Short mmCIF file of C-alpha atoms in Angstrom, two decimals:
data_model
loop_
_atom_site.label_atom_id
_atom_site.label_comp_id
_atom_site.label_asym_id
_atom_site.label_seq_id
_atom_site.Cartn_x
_atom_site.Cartn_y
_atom_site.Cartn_z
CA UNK A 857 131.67 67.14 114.06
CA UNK A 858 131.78 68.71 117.69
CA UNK A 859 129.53 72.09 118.01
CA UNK A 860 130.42 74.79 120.54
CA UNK A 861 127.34 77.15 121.33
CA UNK A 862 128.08 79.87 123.25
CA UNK A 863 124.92 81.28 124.87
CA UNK A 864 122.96 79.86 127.64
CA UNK A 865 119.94 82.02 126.93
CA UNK A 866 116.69 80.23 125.32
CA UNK A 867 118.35 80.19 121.58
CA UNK A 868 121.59 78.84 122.91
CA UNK A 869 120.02 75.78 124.87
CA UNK A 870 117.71 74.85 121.85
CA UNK A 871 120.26 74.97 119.34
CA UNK A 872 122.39 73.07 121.53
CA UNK A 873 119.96 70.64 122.82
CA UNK A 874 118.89 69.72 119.12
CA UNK A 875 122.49 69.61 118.03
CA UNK A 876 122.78 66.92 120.79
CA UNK A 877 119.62 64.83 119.85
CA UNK A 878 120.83 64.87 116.38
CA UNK A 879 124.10 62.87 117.55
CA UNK A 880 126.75 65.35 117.88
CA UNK A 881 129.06 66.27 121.06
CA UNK A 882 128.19 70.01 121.69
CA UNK A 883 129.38 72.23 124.25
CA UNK A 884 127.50 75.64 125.12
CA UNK A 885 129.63 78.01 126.36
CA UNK A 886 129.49 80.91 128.82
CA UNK A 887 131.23 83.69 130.53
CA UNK A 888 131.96 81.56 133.76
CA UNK A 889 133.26 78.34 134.07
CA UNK A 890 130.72 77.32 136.79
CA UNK A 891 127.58 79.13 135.17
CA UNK A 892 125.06 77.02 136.81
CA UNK A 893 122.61 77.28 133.67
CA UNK A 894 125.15 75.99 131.76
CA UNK A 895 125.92 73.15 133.93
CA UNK A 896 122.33 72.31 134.75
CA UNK A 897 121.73 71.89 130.59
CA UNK A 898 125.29 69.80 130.16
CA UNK A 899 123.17 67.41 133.17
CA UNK A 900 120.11 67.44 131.96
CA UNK A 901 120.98 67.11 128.05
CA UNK A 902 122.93 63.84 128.59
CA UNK A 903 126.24 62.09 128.06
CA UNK A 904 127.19 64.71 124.20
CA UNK A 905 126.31 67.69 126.17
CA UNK A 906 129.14 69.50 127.78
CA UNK A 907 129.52 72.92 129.52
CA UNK A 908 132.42 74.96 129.68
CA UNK A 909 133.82 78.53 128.77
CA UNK A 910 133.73 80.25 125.61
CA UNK A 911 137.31 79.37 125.12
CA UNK A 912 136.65 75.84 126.25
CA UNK A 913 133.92 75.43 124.10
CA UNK A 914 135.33 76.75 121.13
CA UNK A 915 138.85 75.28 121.41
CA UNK A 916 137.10 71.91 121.39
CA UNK A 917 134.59 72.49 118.31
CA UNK A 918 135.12 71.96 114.54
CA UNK A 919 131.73 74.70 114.03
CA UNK A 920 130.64 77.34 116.39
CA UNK A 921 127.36 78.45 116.50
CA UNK A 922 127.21 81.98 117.87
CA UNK A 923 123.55 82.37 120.47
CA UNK A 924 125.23 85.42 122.53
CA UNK A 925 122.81 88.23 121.59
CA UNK A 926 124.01 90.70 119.08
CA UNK A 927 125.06 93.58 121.25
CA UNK A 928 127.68 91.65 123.42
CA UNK A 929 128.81 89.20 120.18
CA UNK A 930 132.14 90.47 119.79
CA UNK A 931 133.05 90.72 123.56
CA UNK A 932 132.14 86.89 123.77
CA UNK A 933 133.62 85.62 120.39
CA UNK A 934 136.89 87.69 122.05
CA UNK A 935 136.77 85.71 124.92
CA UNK A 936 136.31 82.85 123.24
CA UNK A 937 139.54 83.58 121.65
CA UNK A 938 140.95 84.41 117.82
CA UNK A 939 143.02 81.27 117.55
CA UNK A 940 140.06 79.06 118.60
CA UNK A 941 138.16 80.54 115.51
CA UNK A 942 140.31 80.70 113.08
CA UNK A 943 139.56 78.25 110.14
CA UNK A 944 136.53 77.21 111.44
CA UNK A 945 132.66 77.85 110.10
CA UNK A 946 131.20 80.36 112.94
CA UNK A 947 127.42 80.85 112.63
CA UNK A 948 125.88 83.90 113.42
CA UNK A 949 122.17 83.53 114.79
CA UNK A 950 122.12 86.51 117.16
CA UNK A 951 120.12 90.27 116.28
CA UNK A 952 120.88 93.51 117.55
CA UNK A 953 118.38 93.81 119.91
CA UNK A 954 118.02 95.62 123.05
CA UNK A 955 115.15 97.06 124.88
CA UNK A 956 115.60 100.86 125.95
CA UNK A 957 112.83 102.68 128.16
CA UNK A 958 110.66 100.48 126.88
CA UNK A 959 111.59 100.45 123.14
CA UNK A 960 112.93 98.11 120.95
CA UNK A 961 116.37 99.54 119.46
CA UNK A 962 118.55 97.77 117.27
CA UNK A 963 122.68 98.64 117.02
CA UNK A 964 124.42 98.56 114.84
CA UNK A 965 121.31 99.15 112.06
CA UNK A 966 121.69 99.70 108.06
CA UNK A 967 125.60 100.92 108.22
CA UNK A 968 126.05 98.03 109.59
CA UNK A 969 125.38 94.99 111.10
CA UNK A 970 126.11 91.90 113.75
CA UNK A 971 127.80 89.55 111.06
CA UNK A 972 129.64 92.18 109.24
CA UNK A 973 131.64 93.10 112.82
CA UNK A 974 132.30 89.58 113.09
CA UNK A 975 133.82 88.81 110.06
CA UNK A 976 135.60 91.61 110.36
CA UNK A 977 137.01 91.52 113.71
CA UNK A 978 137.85 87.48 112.81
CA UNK A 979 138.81 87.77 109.68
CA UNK A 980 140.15 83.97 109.75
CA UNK A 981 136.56 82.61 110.82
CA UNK A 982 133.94 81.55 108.18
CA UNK A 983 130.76 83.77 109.24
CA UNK A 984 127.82 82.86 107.97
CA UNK A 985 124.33 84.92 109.14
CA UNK A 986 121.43 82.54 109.48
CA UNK A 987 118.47 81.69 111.93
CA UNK A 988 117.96 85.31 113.04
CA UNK A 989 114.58 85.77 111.55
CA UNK A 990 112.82 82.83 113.25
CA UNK A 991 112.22 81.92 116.79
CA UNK A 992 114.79 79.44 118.60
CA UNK A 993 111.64 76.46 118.47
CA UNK A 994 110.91 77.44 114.64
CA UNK A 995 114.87 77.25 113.94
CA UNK A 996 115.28 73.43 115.24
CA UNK A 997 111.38 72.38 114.34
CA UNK A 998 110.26 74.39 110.71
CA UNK A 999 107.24 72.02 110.82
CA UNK A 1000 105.87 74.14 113.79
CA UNK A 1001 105.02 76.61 110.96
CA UNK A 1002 102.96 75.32 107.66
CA UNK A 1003 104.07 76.22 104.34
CA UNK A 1004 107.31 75.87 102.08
CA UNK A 1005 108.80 78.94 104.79
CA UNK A 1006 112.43 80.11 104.14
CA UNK A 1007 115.73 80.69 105.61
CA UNK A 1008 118.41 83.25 104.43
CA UNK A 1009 122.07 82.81 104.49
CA UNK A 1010 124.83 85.10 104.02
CA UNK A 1011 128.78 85.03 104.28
CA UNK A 1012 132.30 85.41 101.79
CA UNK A 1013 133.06 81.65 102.43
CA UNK A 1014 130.97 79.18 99.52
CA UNK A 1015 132.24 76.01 101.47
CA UNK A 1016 131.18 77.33 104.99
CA UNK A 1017 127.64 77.77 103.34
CA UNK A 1018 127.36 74.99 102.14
CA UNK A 1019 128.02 73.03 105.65
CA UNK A 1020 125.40 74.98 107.03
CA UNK A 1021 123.06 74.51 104.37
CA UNK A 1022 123.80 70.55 105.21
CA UNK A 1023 123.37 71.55 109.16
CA UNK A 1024 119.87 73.46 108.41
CA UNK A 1025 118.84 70.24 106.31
CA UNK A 1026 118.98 68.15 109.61
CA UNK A 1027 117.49 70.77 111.13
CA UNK A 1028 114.37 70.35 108.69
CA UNK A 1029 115.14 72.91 106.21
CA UNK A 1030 114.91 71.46 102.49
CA UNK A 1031 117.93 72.89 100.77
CA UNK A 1032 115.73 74.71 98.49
CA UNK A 1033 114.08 76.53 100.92
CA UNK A 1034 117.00 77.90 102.18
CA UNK A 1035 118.05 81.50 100.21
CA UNK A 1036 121.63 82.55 99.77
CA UNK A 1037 121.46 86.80 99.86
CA UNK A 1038 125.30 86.50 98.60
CA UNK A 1039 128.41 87.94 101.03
CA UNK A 1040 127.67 88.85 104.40
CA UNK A 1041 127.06 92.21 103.98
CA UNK A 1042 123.65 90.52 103.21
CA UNK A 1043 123.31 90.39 107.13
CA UNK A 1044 122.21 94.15 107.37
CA UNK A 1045 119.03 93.26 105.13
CA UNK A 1046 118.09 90.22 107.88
CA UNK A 1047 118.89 92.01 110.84
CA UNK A 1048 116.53 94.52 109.50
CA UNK A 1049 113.77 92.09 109.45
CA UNK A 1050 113.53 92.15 113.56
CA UNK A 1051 111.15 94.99 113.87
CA UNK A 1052 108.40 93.28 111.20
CA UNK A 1053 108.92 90.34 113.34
CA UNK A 1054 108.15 91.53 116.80
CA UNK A 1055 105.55 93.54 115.30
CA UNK A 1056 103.49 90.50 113.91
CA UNK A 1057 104.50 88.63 117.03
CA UNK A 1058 102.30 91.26 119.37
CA UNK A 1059 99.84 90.73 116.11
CA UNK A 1060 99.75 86.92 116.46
CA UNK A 1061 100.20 86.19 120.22
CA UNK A 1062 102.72 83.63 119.50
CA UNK A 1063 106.78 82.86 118.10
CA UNK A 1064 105.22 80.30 115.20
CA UNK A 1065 105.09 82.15 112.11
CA UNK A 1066 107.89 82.99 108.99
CA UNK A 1067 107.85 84.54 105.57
CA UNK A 1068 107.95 82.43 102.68
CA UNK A 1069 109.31 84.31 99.67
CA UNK A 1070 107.09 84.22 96.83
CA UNK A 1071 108.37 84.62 93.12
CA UNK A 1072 107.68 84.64 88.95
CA UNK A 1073 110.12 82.27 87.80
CA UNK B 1442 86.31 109.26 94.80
CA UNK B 1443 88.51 111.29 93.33
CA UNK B 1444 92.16 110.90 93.53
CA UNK B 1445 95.78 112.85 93.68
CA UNK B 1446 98.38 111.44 93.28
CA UNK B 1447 101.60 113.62 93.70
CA UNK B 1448 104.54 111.64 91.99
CA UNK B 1449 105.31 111.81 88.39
CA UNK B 1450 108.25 109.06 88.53
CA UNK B 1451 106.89 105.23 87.50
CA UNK B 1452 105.51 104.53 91.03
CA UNK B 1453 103.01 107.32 90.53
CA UNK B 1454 102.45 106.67 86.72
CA UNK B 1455 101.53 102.92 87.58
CA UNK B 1456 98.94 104.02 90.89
CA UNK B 1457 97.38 106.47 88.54
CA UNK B 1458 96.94 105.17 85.46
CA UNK B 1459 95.30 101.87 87.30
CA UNK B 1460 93.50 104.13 89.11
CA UNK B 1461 92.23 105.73 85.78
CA UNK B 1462 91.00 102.20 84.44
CA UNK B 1463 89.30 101.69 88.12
CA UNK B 1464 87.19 104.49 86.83
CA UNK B 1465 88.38 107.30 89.11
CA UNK B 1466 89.04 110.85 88.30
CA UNK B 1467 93.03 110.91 88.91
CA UNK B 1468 94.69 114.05 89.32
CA UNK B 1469 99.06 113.62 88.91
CA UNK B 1470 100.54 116.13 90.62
CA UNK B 1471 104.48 117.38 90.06
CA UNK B 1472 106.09 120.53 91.45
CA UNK B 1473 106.02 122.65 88.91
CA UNK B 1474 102.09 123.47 86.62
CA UNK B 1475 103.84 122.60 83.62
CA UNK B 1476 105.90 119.09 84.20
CA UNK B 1477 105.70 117.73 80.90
CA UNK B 1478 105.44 113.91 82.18
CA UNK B 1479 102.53 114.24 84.19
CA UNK B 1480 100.86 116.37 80.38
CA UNK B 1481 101.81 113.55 78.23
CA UNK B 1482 100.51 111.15 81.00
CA UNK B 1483 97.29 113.48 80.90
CA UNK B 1484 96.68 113.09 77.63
CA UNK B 1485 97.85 109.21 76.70
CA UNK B 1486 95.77 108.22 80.13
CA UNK B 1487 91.99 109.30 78.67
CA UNK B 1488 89.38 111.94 80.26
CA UNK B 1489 89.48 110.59 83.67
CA UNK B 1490 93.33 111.67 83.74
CA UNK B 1491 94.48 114.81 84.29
CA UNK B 1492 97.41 116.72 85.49
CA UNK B 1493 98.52 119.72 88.03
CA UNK B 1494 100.42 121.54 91.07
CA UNK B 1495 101.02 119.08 93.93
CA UNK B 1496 98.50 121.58 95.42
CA UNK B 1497 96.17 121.60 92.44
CA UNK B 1498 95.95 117.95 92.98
CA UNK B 1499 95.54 117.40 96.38
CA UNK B 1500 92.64 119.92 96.53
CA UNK B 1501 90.60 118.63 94.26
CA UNK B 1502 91.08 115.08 95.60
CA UNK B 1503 89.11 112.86 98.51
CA UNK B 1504 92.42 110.72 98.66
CA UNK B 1505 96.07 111.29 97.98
CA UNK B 1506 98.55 108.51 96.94
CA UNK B 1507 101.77 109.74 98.24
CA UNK B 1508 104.38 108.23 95.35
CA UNK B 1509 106.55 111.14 95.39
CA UNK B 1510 110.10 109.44 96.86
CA UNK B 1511 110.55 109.25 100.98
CA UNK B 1512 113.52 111.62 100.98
CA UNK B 1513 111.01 114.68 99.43
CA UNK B 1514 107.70 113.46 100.70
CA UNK B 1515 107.39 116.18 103.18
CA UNK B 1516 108.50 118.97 100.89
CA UNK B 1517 106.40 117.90 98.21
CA UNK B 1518 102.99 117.04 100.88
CA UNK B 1519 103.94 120.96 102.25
CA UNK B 1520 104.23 121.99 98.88
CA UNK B 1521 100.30 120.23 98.41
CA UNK B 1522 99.52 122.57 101.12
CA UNK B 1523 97.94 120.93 104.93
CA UNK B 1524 94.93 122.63 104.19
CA UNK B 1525 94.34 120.59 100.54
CA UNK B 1526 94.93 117.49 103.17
CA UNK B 1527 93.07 118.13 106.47
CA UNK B 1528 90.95 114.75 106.80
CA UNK B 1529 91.55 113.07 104.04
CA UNK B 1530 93.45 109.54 103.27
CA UNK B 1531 96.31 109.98 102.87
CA UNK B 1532 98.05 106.33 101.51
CA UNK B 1533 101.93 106.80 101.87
CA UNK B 1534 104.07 104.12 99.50
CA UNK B 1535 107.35 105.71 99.87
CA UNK B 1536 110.16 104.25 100.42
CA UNK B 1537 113.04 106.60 102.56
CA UNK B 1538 115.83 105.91 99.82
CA UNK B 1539 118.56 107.34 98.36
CA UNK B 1540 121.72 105.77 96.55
CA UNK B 1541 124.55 107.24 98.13
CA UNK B 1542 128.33 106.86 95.96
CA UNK B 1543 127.07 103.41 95.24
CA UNK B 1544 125.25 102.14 98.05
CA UNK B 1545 121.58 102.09 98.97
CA UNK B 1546 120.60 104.11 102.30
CA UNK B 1547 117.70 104.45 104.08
CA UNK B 1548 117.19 107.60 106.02
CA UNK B 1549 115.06 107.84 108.28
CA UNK B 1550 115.73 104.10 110.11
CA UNK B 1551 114.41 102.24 112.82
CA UNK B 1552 114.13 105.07 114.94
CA UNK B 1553 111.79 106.93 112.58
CA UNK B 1554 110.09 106.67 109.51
CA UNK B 1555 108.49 108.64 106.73
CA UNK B 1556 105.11 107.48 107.65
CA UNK B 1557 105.15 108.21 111.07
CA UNK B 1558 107.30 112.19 109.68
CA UNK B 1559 103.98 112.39 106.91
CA UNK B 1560 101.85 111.73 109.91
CA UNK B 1561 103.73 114.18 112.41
CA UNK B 1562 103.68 116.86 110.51
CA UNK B 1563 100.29 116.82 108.93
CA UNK B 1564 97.91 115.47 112.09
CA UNK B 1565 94.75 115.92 110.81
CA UNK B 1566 95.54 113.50 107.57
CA UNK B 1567 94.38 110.21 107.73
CA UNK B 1568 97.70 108.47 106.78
CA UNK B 1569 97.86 104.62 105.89
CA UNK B 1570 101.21 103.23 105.36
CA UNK B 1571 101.10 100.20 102.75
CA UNK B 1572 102.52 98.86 99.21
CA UNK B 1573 105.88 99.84 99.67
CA UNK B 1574 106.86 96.73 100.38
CA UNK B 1575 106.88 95.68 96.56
CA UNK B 1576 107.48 96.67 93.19
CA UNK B 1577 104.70 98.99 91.52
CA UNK B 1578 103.75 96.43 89.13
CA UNK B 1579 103.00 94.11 92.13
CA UNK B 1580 101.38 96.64 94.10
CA UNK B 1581 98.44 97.16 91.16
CA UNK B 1582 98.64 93.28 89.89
CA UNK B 1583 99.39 91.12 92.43
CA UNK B 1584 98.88 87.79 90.35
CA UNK B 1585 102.21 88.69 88.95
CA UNK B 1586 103.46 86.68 91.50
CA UNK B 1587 102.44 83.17 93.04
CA UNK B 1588 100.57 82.49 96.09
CA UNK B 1589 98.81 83.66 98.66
CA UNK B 1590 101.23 86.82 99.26
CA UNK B 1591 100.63 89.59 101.50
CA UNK B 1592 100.50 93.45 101.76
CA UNK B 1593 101.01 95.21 105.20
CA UNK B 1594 98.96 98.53 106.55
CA UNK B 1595 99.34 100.70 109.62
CA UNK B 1596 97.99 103.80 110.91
CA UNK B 1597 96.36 105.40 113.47
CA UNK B 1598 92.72 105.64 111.83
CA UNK B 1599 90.70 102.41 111.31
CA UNK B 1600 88.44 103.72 109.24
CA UNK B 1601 90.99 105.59 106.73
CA UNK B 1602 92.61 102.01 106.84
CA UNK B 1603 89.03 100.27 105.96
CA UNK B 1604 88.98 102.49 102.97
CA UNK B 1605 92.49 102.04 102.27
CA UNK B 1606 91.84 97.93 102.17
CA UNK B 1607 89.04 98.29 99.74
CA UNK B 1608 91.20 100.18 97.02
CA UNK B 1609 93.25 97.28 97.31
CA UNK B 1610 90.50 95.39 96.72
CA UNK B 1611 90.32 96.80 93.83
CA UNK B 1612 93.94 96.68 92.56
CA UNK B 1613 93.74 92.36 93.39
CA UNK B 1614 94.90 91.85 97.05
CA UNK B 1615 91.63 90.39 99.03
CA UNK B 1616 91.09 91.40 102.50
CA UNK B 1617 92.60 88.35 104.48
CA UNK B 1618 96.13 89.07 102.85
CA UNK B 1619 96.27 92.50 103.60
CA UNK B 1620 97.70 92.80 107.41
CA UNK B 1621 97.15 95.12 109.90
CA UNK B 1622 100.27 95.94 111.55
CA UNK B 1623 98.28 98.46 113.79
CA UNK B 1624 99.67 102.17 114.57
CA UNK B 1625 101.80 104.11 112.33
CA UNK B 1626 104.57 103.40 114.29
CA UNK B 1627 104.84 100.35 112.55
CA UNK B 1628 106.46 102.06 109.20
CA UNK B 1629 109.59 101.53 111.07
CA UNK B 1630 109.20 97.86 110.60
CA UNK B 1631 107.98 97.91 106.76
CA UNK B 1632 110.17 100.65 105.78
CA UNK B 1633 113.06 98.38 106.82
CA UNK B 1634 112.60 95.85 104.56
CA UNK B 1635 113.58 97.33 102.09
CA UNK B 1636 117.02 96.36 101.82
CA UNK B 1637 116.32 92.54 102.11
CA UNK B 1638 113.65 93.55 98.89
CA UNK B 1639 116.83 95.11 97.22
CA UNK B 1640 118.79 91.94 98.20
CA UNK B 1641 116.44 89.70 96.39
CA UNK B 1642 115.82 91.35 93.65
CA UNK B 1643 119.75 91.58 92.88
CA UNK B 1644 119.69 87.47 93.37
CA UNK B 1645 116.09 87.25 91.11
CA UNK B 1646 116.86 89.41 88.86
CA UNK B 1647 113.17 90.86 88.46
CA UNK B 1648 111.10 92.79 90.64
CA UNK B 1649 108.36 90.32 90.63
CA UNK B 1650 108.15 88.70 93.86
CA UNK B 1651 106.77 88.94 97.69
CA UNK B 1652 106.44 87.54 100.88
CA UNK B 1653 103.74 85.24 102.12
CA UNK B 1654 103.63 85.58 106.05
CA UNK B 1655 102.78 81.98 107.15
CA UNK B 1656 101.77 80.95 111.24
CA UNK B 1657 100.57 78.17 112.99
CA UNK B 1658 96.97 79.03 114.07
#
């Protein structure tokens, strides 16, 4: 299995640098060909590390794991190129999020959402909306946080879940404690989540927390 | 302590009548003098239990429950008259929701919220924002579901949310799950997770579940 990440931010690298240490060939993608942070990580993160564009990197990859923040998704999945989706599982980590004189704004919000506008601008892709309610370090390491914490995951496609269920399992999420909200319209309810989180993260101090859903059987 | 609680639907049926077997002389208050659901809830709940005008209630009470629905919580708190609210508690559990040719919608979102409107519009109230993040059977018996689950306050008035924490108390949620999510502002974030609480309980297929927040320390 060869991962493309495109997204050189903080998310991006840790995905991609734990998809390397867990044996796979990953390339994390950015606008530029010679985007230095890129480069420096492909160095740095040893011989299964690659950098390259978003087209590179997702011609290459079997499963693409989306770390572009929300509002600029589309423009980089369309540089990354239709035909170098289609078929495959794409996984959507990103929020929403941008900061506007000083305020946290999310858009699109409710009517919509990140993973909805992906599906349905690659229609041939298999979205599936998970990781966006933790931090990048609580996404790759769940044992930084103590408890029996969950995931959600979202999408149309039953098969693509499942391969990311197997993904977030060598991640260090127990299948069980990973939540399937149904199609990816599903994505609007987790997207939504982003305000209660940076809210308890100025609470807290710190990125190590989650919710762990709590139920009558 | 003497309570109103405008809201005749079973959100304000469930606060009340608990509030009735708390001890507490509970006042439910509809829209028009003669709403025959708050009379038969009157006269089933016992002596403590009585019905009237959204103003007629609020005027006789040291605290209101707002359980009247998000969309008409302003009309029906205007209706209860500022001056039958001027420095009291006012506890706000209202959801903004409304199902539009099928689907659920929340209005206002993310960049307001019917806290922070109550709040607005009626200054010298002492609103607390909390329990509408689960079902009204949860919210007055919270060992219907597992764990150590928590509720979530905000407002701008510590000591309205003091008093706020020790009715819930009361109702089963101890002090260390009940978290402080600071200013009013904060609605924004609760108020949105509501469609992820929709979500689940379409998956569950009960309303009796929650969220445990857990963190590293």
């Amino acid at each position: 299995m060869r991962y493309a990440v495109p997204g050189t931010g903080e998310v991006g690298r840790t995905l991609a640098g734990r998809l390397v240490e867990l044996g796979y060939e990953v390339t994390l993608g950015a606008r530029a060909k010679d985007n230095p942070v890129a480069r420096e990580w492909a160095t740095v993160a040893g011989g299964r590390a690659h950098a390259g564009t978003f087209a590179e990197a997702a011609a290459a990859a079997d499963v693409v794991v989306n770390a572009v923040g929300g509002r600029v998704a589309l423009a980089a999945l369309r540089a990354a190129g239709a035909e170098n989706l289609d078929g495959k599982v794409l996984v959507d980590v990103s929020n929403p999020l941008a900061v506007e004189e000083g305020e946290v704004r999310l858009d699109p919000v409710e009517s919509d959402s990140v993973g909805e506008r992906i599906q349905r601008e690659f229609p041939h892709a298999r979205v599936v909306k998970t990781l966006n309610t933790v931090n990048c370090r609580v996404m790759v390491d769940p044992g930084r946080v103590p408890g029996e914490h969950n995931l959600f995951v979202c999408g149309e496609d039953d098969g693509a879940k499942d391969q990311v269920r197997e993904l977030l399992g060598e991640f260090g999420w127990p299948a069980e404690r990973v939540l399937d909200l149904g199609g990816i319209r599903a994505a609007r309810a987790v997207e939504m989540l982003l305000p209660l989180w940076i809210t308890l993260f100025g609470r807290f101090g710190h990125a190590d927390f989650n919710v762990e859903v709590r139920r009558a059987r």
